[in-house]
Coordinates of C-alpha atoms in Angstrom, one line a residue:
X1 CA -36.7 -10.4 -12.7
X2 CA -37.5 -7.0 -11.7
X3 CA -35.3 -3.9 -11.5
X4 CA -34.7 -1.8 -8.8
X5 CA -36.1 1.3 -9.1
X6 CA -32.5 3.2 -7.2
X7 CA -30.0 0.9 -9.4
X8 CA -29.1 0.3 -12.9
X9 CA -30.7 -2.6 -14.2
X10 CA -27.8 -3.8 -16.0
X11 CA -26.2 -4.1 -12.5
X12 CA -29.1 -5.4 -9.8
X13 CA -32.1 -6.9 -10.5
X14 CA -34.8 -8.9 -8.4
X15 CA -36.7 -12.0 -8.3
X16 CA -39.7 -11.0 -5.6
X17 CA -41.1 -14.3 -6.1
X18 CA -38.6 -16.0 -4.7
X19 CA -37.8 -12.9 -3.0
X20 CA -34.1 -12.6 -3.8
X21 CA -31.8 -9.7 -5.7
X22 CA -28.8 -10.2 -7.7
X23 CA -25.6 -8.0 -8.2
X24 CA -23.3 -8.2 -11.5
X25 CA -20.1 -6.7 -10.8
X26 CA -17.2 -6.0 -13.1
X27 CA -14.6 -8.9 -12.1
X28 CA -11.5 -6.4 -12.5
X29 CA -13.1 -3.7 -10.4
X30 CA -14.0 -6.2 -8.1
X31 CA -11.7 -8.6 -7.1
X32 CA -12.8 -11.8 -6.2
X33 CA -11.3 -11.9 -2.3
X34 CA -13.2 -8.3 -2.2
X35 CA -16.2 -10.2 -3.2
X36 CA -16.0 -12.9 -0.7
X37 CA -14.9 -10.4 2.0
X38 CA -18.3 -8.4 1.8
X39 CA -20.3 -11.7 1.1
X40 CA -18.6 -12.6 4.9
X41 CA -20.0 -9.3 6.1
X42 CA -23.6 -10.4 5.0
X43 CA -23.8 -14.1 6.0
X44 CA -26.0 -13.3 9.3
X45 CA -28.4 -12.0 7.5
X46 CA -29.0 -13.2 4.1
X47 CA -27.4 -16.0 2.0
X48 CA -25.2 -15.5 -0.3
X49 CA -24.2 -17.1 -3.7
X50 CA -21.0 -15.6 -5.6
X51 CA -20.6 -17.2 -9.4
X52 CA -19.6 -15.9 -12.7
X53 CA -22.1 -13.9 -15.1
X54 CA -19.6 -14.1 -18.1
X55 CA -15.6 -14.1 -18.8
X56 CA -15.0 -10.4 -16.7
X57 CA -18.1 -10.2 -14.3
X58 CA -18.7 -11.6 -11.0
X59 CA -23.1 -12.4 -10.1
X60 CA -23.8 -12.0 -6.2
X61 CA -27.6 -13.6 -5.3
X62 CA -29.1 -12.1 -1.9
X63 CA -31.4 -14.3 -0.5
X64 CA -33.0 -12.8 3.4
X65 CA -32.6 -15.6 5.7
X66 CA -36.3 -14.0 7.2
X67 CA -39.6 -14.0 5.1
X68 CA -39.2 -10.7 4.3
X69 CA -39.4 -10.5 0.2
X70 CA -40.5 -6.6 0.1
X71 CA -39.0 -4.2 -2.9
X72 CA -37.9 -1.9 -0.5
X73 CA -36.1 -4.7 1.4
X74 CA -34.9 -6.1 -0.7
X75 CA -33.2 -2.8 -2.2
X76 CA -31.6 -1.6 1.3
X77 CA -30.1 -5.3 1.3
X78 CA -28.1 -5.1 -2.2
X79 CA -27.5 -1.2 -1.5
X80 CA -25.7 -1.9 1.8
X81 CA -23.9 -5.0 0.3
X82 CA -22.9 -2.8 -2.6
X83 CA -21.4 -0.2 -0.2
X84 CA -19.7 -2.9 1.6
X85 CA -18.4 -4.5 -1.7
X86 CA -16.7 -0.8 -2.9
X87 CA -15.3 -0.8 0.8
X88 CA -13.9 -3.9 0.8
X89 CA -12.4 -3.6 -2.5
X90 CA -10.1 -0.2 -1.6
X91 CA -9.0 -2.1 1.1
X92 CA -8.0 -4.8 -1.1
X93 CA -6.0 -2.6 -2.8
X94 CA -4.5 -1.0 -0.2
X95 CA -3.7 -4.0 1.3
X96 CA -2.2 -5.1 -2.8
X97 CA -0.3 -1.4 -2.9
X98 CA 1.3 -1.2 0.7
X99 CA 2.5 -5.1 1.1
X100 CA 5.9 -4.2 0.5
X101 CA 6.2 -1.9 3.2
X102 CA 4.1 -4.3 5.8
X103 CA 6.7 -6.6 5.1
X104 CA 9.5 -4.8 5.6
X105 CA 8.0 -3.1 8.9
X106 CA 6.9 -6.8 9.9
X107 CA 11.0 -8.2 8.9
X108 CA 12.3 -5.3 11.0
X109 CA 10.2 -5.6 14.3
X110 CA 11.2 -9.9 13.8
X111 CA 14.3 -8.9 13.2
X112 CA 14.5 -6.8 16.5
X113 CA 12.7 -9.5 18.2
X114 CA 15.7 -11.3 18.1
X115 CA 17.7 -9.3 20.1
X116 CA 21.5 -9.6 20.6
X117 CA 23.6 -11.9 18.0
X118 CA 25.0 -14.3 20.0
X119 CA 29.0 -14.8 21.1
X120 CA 29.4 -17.0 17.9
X121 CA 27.2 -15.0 15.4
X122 CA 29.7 -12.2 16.5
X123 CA 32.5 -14.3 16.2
X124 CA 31.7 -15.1 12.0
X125 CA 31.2 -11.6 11.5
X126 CA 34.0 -9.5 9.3
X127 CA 34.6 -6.0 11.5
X128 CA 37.6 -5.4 9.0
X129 CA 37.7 -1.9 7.6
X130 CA 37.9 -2.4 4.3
X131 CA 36.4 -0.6 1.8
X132 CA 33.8 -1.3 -0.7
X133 CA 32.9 -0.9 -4.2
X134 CA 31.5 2.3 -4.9
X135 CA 31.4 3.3 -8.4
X136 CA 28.7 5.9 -8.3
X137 CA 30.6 7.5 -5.8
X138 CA 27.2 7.3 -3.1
X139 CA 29.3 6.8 0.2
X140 CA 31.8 10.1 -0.1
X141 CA 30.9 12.8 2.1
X142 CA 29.8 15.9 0.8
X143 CA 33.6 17.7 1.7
X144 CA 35.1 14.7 -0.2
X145 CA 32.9 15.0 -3.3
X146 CA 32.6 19.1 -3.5
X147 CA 35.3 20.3 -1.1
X148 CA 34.7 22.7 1.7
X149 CA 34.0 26.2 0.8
X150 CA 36.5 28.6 2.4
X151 CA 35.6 31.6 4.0
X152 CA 36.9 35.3 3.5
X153 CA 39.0 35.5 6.9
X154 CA 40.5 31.7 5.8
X155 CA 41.6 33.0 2.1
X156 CA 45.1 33.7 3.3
X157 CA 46.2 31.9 6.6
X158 CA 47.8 33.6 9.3
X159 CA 51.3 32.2 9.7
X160 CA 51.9 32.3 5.8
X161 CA 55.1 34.6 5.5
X162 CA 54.4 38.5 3.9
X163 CA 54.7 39.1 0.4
X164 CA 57.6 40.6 -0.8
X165 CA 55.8 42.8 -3.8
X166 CA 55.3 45.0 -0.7
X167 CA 58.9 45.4 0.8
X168 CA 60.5 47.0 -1.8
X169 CA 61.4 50.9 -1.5
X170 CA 60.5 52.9 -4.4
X171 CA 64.0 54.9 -5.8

C-alpha cells in the first residue's frame, strides 16, 4: 500500500496495483448512516466497500469502475469522497439535533390536516369553565400576580369626600 502524498497515511492509503484507495475513519466521528450516505453518492463511479478497521473505526475501499489506476486519480477520488463523508455527517447530525422540532412541525401540519372535529368529537369535549391546578401560579395575569401600578392623578379618586384636617378655623 502506498500513501498519498495530500493525506495522512494513517487515514488513506493506496493499492495502485490493483488500483484502489482506502479510507479509515473514526466510527464516532463518522457515523455509520453518514458513511453509507456518501458511499451512495459515489456508486456511479467507483465501488465501494464499507467494513470495520478495528472496535471505533470504520475502512472505506475505492475501487474506479474505469481503468483508470493513476496516483493522481486515485487521490481526487478519496479527496472528494472525504468531502462528501464530512458533509454528510453534519447533516446527520442536524438531522439527530433538530428531530424534535421536525416532528412537532410535522404533528402540527397532520394535525391541521385534519380539519374541523366533527359534531360528535365536539360533542365529548368538556367546554366547562373550571379551573385548573396551578401551583406555580403560571396562568395569573400579570395585574393578578403584581397589581396594577397606580398613577399620580389616580392616588386620590375624585368623588372621595374632603378631608376634614382642612375645615377647621384656627381660634
Amino acid at each position: 500500500m502506498a500513501a498519498l502524498p495530500s493525506l495522512p497515511a494513517e487515514l488513506a492509503s493506496a493499492d495502485l496495483a490493483a488500483g484502489s484507495v482506502t479510507l479509515t475513519v473514526d466510527a464516532e466521528v463518522y457515523p455509520l448512516d453518514a458513511v453509507f450516505a456518501a458511499a451512495f453518492t459515489f456508486l456511479r463511479e467507483c465501488w465501494v466497500v464499507v467494513d470495520r478497521a478495528g472496535a471505533a473505526r470504520w475502512a472505506i475501499a475505492l475501487t474506479p469502475k474505469t481503468a483508470t489506476a493513476e496516483p493522481a486519480a486515485l487521490e481526487a477520488m478519496v479527496g472528494g469522497f472525504a468531502n462528501e463523508l464530512l458533509s454528510c455527517a453534519y447533516r446527520h447530525r442536524l438531522a439527530k439535533d433538530n428531530r424534535a422540532t421536525v416532528e412537532a412541525v410535522t404533528n402540527a401540519a397532520l394535525a391541521g390536516a385534519l380539519g374541523p372535529p366533527t359534531l360528535d368529537e365536539l360533542e365529548d369535549f368538556d367546554f366547562s369553565n373550571e379551573a385548573f391546578e396551578d401551583p406555580l401560579g403560571i396562568a395569573q395575569s400579570w395585574e393578578d400576580k403584581y397589581g396594577k401600578k397606580a398613577k399620580a392623578t389616580d392616588a386620590a379618586p375624585a368623588d372621595a369626600a374632603p378631608s376634614d384636617a382642612g375645615d377647621e378655623e384656627a381660634p
